[in-house]
PDB file of C-alpha atoms in Angstrom:
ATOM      1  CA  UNK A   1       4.502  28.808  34.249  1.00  0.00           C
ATOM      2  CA  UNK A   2       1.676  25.967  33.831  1.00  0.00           C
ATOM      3  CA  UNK A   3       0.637  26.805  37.857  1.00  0.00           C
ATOM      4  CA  UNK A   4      -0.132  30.647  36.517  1.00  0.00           C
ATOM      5  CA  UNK A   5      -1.558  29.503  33.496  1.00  0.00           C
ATOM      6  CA  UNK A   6      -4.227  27.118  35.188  1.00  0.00           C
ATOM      7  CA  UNK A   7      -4.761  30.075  38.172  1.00  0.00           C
ATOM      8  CA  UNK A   8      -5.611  32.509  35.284  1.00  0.00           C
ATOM      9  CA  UNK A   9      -7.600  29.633  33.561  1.00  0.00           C
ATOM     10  CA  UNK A  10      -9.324  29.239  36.657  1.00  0.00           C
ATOM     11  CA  UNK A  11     -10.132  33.027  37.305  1.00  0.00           C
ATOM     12  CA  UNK A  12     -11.390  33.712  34.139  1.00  0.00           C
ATOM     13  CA  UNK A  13     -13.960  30.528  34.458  1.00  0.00           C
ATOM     14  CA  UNK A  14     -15.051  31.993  37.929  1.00  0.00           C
ATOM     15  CA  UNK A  15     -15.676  35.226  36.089  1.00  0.00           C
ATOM     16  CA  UNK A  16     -17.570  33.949  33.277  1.00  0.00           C
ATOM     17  CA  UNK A  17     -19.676  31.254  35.716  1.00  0.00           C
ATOM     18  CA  UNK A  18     -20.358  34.324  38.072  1.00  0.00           C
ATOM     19  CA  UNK A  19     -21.858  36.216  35.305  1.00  0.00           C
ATOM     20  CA  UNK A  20     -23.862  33.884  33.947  1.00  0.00           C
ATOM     21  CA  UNK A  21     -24.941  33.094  37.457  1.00  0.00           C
ATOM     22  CA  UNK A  22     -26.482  36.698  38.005  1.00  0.00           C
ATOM     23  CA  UNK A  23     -27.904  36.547  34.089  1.00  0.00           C
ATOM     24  CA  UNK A  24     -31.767  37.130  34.255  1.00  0.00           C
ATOM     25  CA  UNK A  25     -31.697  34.613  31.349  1.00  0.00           C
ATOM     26  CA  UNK A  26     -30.178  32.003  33.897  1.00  0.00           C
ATOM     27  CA  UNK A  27     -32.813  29.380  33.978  1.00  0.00           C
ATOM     28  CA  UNK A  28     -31.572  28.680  37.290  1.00  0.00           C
ATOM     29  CA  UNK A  29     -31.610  32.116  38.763  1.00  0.00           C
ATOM     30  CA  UNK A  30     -32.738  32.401  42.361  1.00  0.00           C
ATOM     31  CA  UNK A  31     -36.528  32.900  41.955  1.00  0.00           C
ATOM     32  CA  UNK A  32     -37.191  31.909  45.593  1.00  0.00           C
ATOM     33  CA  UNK A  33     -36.631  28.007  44.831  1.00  0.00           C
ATOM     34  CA  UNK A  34     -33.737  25.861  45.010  1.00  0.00           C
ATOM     35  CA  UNK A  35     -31.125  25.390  42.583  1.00  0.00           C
ATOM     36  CA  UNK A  36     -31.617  21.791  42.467  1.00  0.00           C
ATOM     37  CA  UNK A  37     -35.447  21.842  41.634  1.00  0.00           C
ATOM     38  CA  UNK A  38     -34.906  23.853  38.637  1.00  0.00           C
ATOM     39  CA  UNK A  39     -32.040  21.509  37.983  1.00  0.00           C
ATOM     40  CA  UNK A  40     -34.331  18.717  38.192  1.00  0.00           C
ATOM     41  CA  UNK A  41     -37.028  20.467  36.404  1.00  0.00           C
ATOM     42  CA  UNK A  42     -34.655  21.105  33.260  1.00  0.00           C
ATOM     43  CA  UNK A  43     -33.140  17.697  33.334  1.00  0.00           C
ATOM     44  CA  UNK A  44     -36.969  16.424  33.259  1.00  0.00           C
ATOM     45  CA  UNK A  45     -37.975  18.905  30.501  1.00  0.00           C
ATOM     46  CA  UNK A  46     -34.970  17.588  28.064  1.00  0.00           C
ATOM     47  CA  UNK A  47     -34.832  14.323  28.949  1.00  0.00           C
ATOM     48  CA  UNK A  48     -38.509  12.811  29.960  1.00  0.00           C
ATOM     49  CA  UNK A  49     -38.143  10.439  27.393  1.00  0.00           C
ATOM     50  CA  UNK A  50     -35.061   8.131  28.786  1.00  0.00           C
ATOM     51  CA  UNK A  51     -35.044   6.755  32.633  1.00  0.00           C
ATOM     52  CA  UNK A  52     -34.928   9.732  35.150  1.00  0.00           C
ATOM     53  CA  UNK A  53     -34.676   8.759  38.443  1.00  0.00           C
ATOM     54  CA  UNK A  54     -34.476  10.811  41.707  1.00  0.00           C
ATOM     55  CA  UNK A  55     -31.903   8.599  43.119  1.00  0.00           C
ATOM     56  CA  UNK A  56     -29.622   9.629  39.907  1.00  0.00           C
ATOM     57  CA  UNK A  57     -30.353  13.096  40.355  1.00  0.00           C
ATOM     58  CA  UNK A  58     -29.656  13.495  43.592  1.00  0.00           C
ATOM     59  CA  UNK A  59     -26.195  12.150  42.620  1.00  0.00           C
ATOM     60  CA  UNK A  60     -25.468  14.002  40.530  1.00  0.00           C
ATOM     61  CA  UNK A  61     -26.450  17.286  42.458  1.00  0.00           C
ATOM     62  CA  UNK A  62     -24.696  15.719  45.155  1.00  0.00           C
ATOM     63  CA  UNK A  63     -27.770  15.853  47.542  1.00  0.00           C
ATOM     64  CA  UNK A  64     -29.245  13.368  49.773  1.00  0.00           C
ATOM     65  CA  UNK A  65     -32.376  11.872  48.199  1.00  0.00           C
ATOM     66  CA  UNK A  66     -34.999  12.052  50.510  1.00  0.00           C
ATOM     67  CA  UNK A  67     -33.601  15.844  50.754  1.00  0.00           C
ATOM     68  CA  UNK A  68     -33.859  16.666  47.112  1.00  0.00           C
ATOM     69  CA  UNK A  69     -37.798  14.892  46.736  1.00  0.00           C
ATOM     70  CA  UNK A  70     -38.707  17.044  50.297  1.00  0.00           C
ATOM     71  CA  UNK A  71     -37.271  20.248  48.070  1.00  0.00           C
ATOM     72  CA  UNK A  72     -39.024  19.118  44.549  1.00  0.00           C
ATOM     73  CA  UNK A  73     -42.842  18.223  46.738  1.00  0.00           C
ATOM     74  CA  UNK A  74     -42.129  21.616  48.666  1.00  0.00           C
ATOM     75  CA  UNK A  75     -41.400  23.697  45.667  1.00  0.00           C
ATOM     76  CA  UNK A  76     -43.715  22.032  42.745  1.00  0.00           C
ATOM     77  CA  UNK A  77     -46.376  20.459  45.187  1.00  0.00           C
ATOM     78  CA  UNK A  78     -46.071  16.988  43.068  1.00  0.00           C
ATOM     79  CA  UNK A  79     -43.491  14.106  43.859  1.00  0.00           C
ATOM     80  CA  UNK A  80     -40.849  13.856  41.241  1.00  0.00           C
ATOM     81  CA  UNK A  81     -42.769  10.942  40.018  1.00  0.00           C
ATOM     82  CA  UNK A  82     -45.612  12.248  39.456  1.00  0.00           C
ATOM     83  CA  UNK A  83     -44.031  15.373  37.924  1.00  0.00           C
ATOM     84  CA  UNK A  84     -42.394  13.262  35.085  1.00  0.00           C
ATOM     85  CA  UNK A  85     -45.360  11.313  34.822  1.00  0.00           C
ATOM     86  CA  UNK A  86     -47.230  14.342  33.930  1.00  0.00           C
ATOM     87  CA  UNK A  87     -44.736  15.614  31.460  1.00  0.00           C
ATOM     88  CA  UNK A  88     -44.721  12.200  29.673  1.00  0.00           C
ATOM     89  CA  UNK A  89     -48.208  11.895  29.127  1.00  0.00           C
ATOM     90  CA  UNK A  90     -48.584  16.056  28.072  1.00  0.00           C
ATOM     91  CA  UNK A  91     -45.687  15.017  25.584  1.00  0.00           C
ATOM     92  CA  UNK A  92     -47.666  11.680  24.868  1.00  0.00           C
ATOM     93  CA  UNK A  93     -51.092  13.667  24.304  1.00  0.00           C
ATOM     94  CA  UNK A  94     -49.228  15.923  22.164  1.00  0.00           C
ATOM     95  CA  UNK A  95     -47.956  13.169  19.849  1.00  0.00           C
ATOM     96  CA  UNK A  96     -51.009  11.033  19.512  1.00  0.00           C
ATOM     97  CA  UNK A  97     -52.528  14.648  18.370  1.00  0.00           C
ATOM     98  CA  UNK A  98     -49.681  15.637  15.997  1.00  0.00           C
ATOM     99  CA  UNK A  99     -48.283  12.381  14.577  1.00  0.00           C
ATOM    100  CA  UNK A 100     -49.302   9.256  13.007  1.00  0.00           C
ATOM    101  CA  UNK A 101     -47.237   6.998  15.675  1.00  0.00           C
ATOM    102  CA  UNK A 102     -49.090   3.926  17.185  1.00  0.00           C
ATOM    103  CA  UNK A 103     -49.888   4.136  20.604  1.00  0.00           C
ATOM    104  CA  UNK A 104     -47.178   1.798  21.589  1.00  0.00           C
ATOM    105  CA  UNK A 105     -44.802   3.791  19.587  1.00  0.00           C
ATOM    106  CA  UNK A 106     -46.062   7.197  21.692  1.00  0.00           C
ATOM    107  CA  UNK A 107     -45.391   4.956  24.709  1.00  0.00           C
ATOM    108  CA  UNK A 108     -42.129   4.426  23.906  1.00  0.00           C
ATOM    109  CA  UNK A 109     -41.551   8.060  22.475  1.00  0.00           C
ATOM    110  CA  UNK A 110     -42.382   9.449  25.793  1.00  0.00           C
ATOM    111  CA  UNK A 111     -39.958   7.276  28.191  1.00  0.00           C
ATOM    112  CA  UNK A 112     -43.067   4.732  29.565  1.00  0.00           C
ATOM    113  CA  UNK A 113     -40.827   1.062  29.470  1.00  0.00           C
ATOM    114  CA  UNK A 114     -44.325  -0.531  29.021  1.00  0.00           C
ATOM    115  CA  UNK A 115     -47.216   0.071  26.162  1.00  0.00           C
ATOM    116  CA  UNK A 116     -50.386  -1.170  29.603  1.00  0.00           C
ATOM    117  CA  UNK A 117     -49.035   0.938  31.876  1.00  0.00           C
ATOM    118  CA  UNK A 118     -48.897   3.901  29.647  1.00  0.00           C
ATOM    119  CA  UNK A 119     -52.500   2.995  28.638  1.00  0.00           C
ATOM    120  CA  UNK A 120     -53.334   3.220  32.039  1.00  0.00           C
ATOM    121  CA  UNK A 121     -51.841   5.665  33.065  1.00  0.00           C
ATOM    122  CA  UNK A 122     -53.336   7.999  30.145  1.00  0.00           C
ATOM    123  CA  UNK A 123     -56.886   6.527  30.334  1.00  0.00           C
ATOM    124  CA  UNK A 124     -56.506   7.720  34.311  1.00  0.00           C
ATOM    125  CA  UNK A 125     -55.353  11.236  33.537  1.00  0.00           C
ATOM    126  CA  UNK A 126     -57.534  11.970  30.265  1.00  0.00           C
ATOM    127  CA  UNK A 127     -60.617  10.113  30.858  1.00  0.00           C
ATOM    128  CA  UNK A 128     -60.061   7.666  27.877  1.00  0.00           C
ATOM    129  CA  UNK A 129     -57.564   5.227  26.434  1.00  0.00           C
ATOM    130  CA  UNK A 130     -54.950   6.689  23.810  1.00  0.00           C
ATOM    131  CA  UNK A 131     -56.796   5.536  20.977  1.00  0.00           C
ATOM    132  CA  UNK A 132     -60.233   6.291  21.910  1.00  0.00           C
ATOM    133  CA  UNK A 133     -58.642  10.009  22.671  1.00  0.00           C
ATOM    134  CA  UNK A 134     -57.034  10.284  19.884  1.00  0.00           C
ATOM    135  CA  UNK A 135     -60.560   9.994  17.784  1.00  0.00           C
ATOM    136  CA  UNK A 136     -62.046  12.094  20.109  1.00  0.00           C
ATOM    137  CA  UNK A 137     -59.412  15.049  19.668  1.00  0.00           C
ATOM    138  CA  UNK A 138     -59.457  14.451  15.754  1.00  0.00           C
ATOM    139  CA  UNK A 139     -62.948  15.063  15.400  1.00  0.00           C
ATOM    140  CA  UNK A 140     -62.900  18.305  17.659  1.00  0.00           C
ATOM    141  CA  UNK A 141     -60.291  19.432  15.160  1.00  0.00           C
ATOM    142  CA  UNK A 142     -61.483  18.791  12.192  1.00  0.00           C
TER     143      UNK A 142
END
């Protein structure tokens, strides 16, 4: 009796998992890509602001490494480093727009372990340090 209640436990998670497989609103619907970049896309998305690693990820997709950052350069034409790099400092510009927060607090905000490096980093990609950009996009707004 518990053996046919896990088998029809079992088919009716197949079922549902199929379908939501073939769901257009399936963020990781076959669009060409694989799986595991949009995987690792998503996971960067949610979670840019804690330490993502491509070791971890390839863990937990249960792909070789070197493999899955091959995949993520072929498919997105950036490393994975560079990829979350970019998506902390768009979330960082966005803050020191939108918010109050020091600079260090943006930093930290945005998954950067260190308040230099984040000032470098943003003063390479934006032409100015977070501060001095910050000014600069306040008086464009206003």
């Amino acid at each position: 009796e518990t053996l046919e209640a896990c088998r029809e436990t079992a088919a009716f998670l197949a079922e549902h998992i199929a379908a939501l497989c073939r769901s257009p609103a399936n963020p990781l619907a076959d669009d060409g890509g694989h799986w595991a970049v949009a995987a690792a896309i998503q996971e960067i998305e949610a979670h840019f602001d804690q330490e993502l690693t491509l070791k971890n990820l390839s863990r937990l997709y249960f792909l070789h490494e070197k493999y899955l950052g091959r995949l993520f350069l072929r498919q997105t034409g950036r490393t994975f480093r560079r990829y979350l790099l970019e998506t902390r400092l768009a979330r960082a510009e966005e803050l020191l727009k939108t918010t109050r927060k020091t600079s260090t607090e943006v930093a930290f905000a945005c998954g950067f372990n260190s308040a230099a490096y984040f000032n470098r980093a943003f003063a390479a990609a934006y032409g100015a340090p977070p501060s001095q950009y910050r000014k600069q996009a306040g008086r464009q707004d206003g």
